[in-house]
PDB file of C-alpha atoms in Angstrom:
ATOM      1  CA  UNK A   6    -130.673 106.404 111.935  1.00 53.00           C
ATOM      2  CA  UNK A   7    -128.677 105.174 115.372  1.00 63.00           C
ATOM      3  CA  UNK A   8    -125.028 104.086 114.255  1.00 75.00           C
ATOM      4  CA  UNK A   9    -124.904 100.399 115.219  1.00 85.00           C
ATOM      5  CA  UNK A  10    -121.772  99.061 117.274  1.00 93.00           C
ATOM      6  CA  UNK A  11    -118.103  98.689 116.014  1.00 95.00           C
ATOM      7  CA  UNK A  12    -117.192  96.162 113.820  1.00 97.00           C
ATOM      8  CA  UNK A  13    -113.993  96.235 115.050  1.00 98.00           C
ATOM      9  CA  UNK A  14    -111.855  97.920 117.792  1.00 98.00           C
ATOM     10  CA  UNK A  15    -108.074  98.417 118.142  1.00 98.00           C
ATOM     11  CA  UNK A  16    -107.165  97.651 121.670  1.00 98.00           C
ATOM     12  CA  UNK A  17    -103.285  99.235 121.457  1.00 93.00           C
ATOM     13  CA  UNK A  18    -100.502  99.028 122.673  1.00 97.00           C
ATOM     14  CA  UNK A  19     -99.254 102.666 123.922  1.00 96.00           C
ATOM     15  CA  UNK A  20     -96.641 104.382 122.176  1.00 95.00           C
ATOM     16  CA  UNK A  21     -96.764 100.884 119.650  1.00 96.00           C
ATOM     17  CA  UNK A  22     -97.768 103.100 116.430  1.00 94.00           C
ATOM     18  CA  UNK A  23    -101.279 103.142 117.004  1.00 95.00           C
ATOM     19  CA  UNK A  24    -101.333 106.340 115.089  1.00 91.00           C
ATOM     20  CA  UNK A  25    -100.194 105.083 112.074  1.00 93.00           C
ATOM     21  CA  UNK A  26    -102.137 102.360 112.172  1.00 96.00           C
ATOM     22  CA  UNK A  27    -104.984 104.405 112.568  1.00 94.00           C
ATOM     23  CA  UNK A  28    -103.868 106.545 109.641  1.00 92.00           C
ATOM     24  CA  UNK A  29    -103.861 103.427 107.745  1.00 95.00           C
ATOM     25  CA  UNK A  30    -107.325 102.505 108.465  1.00 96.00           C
ATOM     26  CA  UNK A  31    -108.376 105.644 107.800  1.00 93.00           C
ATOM     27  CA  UNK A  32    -107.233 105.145 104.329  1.00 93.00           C
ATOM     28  CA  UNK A  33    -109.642 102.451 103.401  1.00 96.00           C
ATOM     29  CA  UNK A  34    -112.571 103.407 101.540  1.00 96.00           C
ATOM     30  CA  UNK A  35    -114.283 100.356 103.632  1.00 97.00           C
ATOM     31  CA  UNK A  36    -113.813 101.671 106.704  1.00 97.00           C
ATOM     32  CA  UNK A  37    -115.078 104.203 108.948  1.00 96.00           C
ATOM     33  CA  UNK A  38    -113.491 105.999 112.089  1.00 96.00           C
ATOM     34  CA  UNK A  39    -114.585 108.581 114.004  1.00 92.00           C
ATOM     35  CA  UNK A  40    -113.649 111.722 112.504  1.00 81.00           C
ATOM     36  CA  UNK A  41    -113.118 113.803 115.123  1.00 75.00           C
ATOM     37  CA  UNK A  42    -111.234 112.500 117.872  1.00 80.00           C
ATOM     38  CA  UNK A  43    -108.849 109.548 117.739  1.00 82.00           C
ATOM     39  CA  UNK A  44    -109.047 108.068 121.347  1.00 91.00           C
ATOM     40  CA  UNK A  45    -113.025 107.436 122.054  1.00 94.00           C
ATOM     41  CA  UNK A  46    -112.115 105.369 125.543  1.00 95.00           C
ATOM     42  CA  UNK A  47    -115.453 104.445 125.828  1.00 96.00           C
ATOM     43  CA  UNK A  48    -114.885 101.050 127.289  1.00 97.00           C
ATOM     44  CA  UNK A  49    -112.187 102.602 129.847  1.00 97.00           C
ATOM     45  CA  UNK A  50    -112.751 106.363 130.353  1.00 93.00           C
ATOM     46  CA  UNK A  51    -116.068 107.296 129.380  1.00 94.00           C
ATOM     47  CA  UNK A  52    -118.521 104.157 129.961  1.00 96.00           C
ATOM     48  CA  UNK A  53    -121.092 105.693 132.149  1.00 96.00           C
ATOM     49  CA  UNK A  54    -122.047 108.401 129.540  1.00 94.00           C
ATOM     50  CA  UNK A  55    -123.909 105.237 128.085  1.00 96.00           C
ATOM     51  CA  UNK A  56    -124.149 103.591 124.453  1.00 95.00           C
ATOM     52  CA  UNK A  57    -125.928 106.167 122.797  1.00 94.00           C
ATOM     53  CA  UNK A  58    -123.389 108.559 123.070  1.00 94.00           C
ATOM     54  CA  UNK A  59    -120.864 106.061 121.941  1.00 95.00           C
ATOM     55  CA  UNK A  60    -122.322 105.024 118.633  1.00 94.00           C
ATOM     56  CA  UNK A  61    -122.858 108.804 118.078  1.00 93.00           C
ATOM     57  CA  UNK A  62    -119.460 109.041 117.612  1.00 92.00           C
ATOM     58  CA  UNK A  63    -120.084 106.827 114.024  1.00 94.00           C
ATOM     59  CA  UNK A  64    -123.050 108.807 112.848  1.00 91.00           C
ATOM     60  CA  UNK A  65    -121.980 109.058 108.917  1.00 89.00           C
ATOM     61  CA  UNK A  66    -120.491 106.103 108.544  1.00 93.00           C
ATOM     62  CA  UNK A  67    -123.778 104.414 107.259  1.00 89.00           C
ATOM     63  CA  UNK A  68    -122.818 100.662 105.936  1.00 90.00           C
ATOM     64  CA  UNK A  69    -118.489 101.088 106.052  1.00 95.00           C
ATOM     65  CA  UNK A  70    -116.849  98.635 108.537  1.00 96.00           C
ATOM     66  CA  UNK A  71    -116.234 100.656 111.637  1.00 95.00           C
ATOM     67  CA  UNK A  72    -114.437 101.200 114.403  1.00 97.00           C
ATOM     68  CA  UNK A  73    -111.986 103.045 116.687  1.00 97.00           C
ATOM     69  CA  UNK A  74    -108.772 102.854 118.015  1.00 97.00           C
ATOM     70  CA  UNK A  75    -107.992 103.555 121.813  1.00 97.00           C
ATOM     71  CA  UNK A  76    -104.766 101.981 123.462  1.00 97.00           C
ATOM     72  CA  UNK A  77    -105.814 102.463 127.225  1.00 96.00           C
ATOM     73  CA  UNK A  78    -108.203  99.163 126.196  1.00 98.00           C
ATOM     74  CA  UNK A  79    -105.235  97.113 126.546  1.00 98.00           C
ATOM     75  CA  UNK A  80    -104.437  97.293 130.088  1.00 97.00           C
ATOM     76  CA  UNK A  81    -107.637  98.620 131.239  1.00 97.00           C
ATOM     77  CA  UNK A  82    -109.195  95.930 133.977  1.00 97.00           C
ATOM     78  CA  UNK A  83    -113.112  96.280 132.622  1.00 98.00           C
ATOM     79  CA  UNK A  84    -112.426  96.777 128.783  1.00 98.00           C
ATOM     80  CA  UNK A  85    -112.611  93.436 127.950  1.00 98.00           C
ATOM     81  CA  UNK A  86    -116.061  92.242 129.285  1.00 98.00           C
ATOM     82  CA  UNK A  87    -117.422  95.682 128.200  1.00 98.00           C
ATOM     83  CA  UNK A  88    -116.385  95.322 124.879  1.00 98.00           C
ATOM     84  CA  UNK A  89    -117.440  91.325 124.835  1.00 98.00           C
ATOM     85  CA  UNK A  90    -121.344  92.746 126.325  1.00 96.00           C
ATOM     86  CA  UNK A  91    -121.127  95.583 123.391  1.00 96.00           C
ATOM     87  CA  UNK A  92    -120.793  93.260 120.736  1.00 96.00           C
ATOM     88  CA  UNK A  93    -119.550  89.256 121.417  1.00 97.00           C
ATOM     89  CA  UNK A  94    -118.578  89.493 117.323  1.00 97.00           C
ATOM     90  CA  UNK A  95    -116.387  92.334 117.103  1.00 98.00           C
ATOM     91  CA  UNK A  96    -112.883  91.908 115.547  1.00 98.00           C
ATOM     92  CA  UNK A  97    -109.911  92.858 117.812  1.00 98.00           C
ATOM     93  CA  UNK A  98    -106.796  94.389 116.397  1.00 98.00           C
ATOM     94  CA  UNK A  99    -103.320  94.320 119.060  1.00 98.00           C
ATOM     95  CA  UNK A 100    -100.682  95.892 117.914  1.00 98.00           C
ATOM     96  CA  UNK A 101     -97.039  94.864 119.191  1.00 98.00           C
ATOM     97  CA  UNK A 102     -93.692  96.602 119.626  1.00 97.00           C
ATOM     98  CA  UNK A 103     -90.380  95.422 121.135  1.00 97.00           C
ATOM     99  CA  UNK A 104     -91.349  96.274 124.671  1.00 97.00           C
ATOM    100  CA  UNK A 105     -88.031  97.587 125.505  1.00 96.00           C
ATOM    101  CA  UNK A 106     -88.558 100.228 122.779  1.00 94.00           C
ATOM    102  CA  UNK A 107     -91.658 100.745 123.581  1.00 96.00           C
ATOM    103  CA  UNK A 108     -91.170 101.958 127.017  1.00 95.00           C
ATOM    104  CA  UNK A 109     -88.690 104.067 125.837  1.00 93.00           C
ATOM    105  CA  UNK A 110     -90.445 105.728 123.851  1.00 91.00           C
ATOM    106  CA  UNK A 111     -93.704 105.558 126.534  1.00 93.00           C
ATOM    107  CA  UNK A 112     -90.569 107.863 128.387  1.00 92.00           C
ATOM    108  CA  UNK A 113     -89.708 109.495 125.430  1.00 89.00           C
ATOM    109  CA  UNK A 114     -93.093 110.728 124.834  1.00 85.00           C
ATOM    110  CA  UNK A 115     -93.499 111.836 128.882  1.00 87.00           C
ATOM    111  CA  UNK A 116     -90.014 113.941 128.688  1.00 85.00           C
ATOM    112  CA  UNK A 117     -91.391 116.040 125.702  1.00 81.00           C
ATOM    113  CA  UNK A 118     -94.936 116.592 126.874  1.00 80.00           C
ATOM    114  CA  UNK A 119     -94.252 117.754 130.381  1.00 81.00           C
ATOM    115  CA  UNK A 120     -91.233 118.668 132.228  1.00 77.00           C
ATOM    116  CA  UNK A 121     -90.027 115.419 133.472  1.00 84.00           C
ATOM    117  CA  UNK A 122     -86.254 115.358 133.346  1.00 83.00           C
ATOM    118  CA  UNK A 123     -85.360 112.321 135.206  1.00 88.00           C
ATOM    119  CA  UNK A 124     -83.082 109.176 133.556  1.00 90.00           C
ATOM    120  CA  UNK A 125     -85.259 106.242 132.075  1.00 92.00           C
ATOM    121  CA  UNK A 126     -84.081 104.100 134.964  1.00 92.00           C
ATOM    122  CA  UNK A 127     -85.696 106.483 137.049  1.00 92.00           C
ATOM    123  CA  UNK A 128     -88.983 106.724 135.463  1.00 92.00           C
ATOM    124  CA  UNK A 129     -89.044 102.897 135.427  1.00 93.00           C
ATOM    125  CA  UNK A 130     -88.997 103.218 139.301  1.00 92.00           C
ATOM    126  CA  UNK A 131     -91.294 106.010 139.275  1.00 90.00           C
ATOM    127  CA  UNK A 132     -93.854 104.173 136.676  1.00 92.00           C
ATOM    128  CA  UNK A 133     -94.221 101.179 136.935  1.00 86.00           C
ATOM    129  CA  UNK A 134     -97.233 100.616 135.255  1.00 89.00           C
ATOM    130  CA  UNK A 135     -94.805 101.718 132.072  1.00 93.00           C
ATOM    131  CA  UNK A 136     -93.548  98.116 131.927  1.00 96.00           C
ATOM    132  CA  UNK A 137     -96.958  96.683 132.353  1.00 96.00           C
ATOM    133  CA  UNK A 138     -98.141  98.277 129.333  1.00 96.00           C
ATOM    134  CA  UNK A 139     -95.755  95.871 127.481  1.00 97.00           C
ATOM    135  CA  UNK A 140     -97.136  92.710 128.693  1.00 98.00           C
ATOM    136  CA  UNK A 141     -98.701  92.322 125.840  1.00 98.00           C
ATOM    137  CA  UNK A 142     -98.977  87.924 125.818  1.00 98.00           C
ATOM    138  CA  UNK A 143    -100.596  88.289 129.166  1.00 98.00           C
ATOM    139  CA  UNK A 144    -103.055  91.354 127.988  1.00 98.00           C
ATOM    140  CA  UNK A 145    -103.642  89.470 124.928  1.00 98.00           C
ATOM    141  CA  UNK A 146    -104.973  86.237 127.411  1.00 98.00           C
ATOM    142  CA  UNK A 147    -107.217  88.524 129.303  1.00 98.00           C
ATOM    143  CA  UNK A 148    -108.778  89.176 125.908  1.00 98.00           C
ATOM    144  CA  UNK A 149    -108.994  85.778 124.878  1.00 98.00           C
ATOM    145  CA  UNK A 150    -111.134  84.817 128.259  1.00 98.00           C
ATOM    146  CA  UNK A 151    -114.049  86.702 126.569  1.00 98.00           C
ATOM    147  CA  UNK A 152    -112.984  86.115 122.775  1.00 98.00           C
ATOM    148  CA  UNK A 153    -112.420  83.407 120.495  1.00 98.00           C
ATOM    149  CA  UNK A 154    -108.568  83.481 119.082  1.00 98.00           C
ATOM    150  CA  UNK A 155    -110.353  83.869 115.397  1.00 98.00           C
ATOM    151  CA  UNK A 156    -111.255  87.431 116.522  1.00 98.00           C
ATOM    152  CA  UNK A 157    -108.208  88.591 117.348  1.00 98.00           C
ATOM    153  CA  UNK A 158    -105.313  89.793 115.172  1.00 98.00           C
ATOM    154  CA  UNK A 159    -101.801  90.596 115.822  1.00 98.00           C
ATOM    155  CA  UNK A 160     -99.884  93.160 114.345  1.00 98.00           C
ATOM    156  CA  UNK A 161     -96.344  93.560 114.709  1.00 98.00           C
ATOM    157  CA  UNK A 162     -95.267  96.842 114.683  1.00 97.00           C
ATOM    158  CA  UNK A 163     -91.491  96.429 113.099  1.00 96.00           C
ATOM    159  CA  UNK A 164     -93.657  94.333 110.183  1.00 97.00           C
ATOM    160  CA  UNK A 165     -95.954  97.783 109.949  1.00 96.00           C
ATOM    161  CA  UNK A 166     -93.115 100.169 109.213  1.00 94.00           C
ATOM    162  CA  UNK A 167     -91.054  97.791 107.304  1.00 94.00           C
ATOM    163  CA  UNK A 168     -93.621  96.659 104.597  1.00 95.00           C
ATOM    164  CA  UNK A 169     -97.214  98.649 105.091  1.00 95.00           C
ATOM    165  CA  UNK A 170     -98.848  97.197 101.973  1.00 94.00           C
ATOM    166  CA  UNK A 171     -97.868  93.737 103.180  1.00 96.00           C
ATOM    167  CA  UNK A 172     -99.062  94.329 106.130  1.00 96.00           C
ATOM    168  CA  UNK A 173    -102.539  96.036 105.549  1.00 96.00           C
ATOM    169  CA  UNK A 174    -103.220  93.731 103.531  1.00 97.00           C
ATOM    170  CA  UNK A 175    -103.383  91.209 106.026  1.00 98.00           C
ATOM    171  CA  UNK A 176    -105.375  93.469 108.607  1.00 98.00           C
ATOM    172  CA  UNK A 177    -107.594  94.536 105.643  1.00 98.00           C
ATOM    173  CA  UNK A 178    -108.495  91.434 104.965  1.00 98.00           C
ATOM    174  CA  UNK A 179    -108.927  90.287 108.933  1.00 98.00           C
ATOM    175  CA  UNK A 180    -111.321  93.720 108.895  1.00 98.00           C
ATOM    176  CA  UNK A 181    -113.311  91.648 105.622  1.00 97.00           C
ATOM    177  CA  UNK A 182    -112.768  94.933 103.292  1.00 98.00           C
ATOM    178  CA  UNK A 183    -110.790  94.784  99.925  1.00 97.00           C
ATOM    179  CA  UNK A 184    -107.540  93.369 100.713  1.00 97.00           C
ATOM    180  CA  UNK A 185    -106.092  94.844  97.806  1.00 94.00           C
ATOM    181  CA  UNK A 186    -106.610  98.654  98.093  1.00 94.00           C
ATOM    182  CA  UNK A 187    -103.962 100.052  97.249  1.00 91.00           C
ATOM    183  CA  UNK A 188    -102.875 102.578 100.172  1.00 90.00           C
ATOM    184  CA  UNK A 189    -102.881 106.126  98.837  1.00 85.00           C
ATOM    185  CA  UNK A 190     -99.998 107.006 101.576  1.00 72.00           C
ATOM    186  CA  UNK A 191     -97.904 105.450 103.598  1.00 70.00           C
ATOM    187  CA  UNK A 192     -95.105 107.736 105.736  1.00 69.00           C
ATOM    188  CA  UNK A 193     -93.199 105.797 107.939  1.00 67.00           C
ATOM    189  CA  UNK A 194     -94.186 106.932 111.851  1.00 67.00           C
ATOM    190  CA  UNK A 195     -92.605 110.339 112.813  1.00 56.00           C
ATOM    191  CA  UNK A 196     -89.635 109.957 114.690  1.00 52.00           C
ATOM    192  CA  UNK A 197     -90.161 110.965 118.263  1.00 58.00           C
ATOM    193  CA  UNK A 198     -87.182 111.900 119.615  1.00 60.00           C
ATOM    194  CA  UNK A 199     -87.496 115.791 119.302  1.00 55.00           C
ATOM    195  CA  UNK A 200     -88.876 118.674 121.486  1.00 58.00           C
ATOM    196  CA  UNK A 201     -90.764 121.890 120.803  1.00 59.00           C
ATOM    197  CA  UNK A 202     -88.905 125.298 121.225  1.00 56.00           C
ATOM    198  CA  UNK A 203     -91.750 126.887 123.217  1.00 61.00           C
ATOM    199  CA  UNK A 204     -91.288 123.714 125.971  1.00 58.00           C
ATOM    200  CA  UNK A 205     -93.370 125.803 128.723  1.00 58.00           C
ATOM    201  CA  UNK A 206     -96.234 126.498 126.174  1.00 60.00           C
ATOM    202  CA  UNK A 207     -96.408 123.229 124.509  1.00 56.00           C
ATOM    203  CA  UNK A 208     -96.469 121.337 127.837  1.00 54.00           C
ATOM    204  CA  UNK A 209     -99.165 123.270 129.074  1.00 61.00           C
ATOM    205  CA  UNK A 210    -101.125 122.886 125.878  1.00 59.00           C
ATOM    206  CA  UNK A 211    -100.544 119.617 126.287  1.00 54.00           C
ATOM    207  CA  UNK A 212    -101.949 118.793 129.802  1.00 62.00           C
ATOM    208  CA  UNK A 213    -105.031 121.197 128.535  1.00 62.00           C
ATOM    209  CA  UNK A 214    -105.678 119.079 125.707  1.00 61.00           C
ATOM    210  CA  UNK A 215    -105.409 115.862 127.804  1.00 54.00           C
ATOM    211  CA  UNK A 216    -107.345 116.760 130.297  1.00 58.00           C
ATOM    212  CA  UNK A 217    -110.243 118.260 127.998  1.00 56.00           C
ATOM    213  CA  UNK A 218    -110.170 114.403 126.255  1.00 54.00           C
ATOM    214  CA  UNK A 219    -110.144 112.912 129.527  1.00 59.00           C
ATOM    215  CA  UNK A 220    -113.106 114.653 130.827  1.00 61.00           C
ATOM    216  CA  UNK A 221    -115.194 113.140 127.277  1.00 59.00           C
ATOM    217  CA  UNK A 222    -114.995 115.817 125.062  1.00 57.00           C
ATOM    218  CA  UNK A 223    -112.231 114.242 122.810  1.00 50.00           C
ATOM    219  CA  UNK A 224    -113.627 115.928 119.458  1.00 55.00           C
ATOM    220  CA  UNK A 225    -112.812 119.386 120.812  1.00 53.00           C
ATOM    221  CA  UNK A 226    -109.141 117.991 121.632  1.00 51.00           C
ATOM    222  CA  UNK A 227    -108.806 116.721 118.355  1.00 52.00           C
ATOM    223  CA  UNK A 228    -109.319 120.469 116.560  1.00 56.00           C
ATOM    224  CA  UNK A 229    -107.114 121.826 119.138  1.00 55.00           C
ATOM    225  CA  UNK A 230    -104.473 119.387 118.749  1.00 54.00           C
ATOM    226  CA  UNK A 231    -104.654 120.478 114.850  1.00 55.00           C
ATOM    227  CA  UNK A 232    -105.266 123.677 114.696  1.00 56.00           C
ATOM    228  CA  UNK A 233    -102.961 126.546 113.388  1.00 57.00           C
ATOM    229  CA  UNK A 234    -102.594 127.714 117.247  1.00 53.00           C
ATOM    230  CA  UNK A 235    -101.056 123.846 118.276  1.00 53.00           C
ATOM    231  CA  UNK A 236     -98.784 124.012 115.559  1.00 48.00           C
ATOM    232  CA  UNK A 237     -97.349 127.922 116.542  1.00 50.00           C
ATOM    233  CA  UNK A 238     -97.112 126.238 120.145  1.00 51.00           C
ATOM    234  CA  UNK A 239     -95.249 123.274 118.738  1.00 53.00           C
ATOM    235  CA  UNK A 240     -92.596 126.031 117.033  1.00 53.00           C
ATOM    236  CA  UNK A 241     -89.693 124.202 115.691  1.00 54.00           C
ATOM    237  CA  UNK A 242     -88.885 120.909 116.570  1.00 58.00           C
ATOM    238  CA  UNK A 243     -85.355 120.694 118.199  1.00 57.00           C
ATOM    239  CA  UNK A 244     -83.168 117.479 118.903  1.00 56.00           C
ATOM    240  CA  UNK A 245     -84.868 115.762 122.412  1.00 60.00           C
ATOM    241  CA  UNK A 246     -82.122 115.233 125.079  1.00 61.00           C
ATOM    242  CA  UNK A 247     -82.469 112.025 126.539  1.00 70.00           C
ATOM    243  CA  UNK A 248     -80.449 109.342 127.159  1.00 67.00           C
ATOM    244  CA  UNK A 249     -80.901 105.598 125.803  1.00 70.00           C
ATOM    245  CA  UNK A 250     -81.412 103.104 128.546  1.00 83.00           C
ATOM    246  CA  UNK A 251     -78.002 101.751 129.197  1.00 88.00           C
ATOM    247  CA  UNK A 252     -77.163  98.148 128.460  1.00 89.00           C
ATOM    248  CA  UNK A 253     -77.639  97.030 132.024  1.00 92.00           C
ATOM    249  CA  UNK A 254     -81.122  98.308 132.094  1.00 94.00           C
ATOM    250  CA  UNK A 255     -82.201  96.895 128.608  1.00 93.00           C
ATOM    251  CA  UNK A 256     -80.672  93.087 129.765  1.00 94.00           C
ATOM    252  CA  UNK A 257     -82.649  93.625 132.764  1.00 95.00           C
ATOM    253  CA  UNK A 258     -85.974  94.491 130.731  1.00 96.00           C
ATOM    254  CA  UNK A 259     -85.172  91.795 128.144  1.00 96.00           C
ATOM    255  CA  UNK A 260     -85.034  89.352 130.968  1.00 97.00           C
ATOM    256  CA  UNK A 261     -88.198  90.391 133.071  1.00 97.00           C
ATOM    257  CA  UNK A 262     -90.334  90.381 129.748  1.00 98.00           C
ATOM    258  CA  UNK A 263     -89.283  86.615 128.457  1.00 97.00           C
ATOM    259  CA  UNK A 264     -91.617  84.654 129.609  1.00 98.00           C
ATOM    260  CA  UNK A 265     -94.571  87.386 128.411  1.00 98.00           C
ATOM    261  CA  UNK A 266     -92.677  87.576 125.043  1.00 98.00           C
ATOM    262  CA  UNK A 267     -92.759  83.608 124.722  1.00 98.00           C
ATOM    263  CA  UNK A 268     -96.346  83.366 125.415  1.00 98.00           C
ATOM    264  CA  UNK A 269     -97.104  85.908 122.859  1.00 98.00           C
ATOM    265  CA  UNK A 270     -94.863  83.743 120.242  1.00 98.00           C
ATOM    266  CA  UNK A 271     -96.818  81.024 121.125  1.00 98.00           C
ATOM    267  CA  UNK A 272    -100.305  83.134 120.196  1.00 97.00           C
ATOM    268  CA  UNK A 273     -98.579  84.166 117.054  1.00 97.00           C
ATOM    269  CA  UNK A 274     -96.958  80.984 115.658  1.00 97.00           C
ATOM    270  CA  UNK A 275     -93.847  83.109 115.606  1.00 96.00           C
ATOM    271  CA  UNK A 276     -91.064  83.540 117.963  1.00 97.00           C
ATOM    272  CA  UNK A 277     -90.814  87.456 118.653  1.00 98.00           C
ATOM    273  CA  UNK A 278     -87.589  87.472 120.651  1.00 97.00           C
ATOM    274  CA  UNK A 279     -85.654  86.456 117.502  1.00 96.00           C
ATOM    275  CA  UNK A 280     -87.384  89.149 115.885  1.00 97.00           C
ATOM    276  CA  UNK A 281     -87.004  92.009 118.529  1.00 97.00           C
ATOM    277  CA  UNK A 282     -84.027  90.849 120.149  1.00 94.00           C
ATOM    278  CA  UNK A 283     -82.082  88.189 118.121  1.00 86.00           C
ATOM    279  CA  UNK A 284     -82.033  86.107 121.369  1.00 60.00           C
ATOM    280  CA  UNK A 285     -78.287  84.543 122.102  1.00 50.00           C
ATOM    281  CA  UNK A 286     -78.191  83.181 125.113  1.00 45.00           C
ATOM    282  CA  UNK A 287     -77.023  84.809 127.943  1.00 46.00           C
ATOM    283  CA  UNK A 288     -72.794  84.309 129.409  1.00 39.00           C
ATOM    284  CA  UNK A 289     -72.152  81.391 132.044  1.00 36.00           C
ATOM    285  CA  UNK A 290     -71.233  83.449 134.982  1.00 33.00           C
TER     286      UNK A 290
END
């Protein structure tokens, strides 16, 4: 029997805690996810292989609510139509972050898996497509051009870590499974500011792996990612050397995402700056 189309589909953000959110879907009895590889990028990476192959990816999960998580969706130009021609009902999960923190740890992530080495100020200027990543009111508007605003649900990351039943039960329920489950775990995201002891090895397992899930063979970067060998790569995590963005640069960032972080507030019934910032307003020069 062909696997029918996701029910649902989480569209990111990056480095937002998409992986524990994933976790946490995982952990509904109601719900199905590809077991084998976390990122399908069908809609943005791998659309010409065709349908078929993407609802192979469900085979198994028979009458469960399904559906996948891949945070290139967000910022990907044809993802939204694609996903709207797939299926005009699916449910749309965004998941939000601070996006100051989040593009630290975007460079965070990029000084431990390669060896980059430069100050965040520098990979600002050297990726800028870091920042756009956290537009997420004017990503979520692209969205709404080909959804209704019932289909979409926001999910704010701080709210994730600091109360996961609470919030489950409120994406559960968006999802139409049991909104009561009871989550059999719950660990906090791990922290990411650490680095492996075999750097040169790790790295280069790294841009294997990436490139093997980039080229549509995601399930065999999965196993690698988990096996015993990944883990001896990985050796023992050390202390990661960076440097936070200095006070400058984080006024700066606050500033250039305002207007994006207003228009989300405005999506949410909720104002986000207070949240992520505690907004006071700024010295008369």
């Amino acid at each position: 029997m062909t696997a029918r189309l996701p029910d649902f589909v989480c569209i990111g953000a990056l480095k937002a805690g998409t992986t524990y959110l994933e976790a946490l879907l995982r952990d509904h009895p109601g719900l199905c996810l590809p077991s084998a590889v976390k990122e399908v990028d069908y809609f943005s990476l791998h659309h010409e292989r065709g349908e078929q192959w993407y609802r192979d990816k469900f085979d198994g999960c028979a009458q469960r609510k399904h559906g996948e998580v891949s945070p290139r969706y967000l910022v990907d130009a044809d993802s939204p139509a694609r996903i709207a021609a797939a299926n005009a009902d699916v449910r749309l999960l965004l998941l939000v972050r601070d996006p100051v923190t989040r593009a630290v740890s975007q460079y965070k992530h990029r000084v431990r898996t390669t060896f980059y080495r430069a100050s965040f100020e520098d990979y600002l200027a050297d990726n800028p497509g870091a920042l756009e990543r956290g537009r997420y009111g004017h990503h979520a508007g692209r969205y709404l051009e080909w959804f209704d605003r019932a289909q979409l649900h926001v999910v704010v990351f701080e709210d994730l870590v600091a109360d996961p039943v609470v919030a489950m039960r409120s994406v559960y329920g968006f999802l139409g499974v049991d909104a009561g489950h009871a989550l059999s775990q719950h660990d906090r995201p791990h922290n990411e500011a650490w680095q492996p002891s075999r750097r040169r090895a790790y790295v280069l397992a790294k841009r294997l792996s990436g490139h093997v899930h980039d080229l549509g063979y995601g399930s065999v970067a999965f196993r690698l990612a988990r096996s015993p060998l990944a883990v001896w790569v990985a050796g023992r995590h050390q202390q990661l050397d960076v440097s936070a963005p200095n006070e400058a640069t984080a006024s700066r960032l606050r500033k250039h995402y305002a207007a994006d972080v207003d228009a989300l507030s405005a999506l949410v019934g909720r104002d986000l700056a207070e949240l992520w910032w505690a907004r006071q307003p700024e010295p008369v020069a």
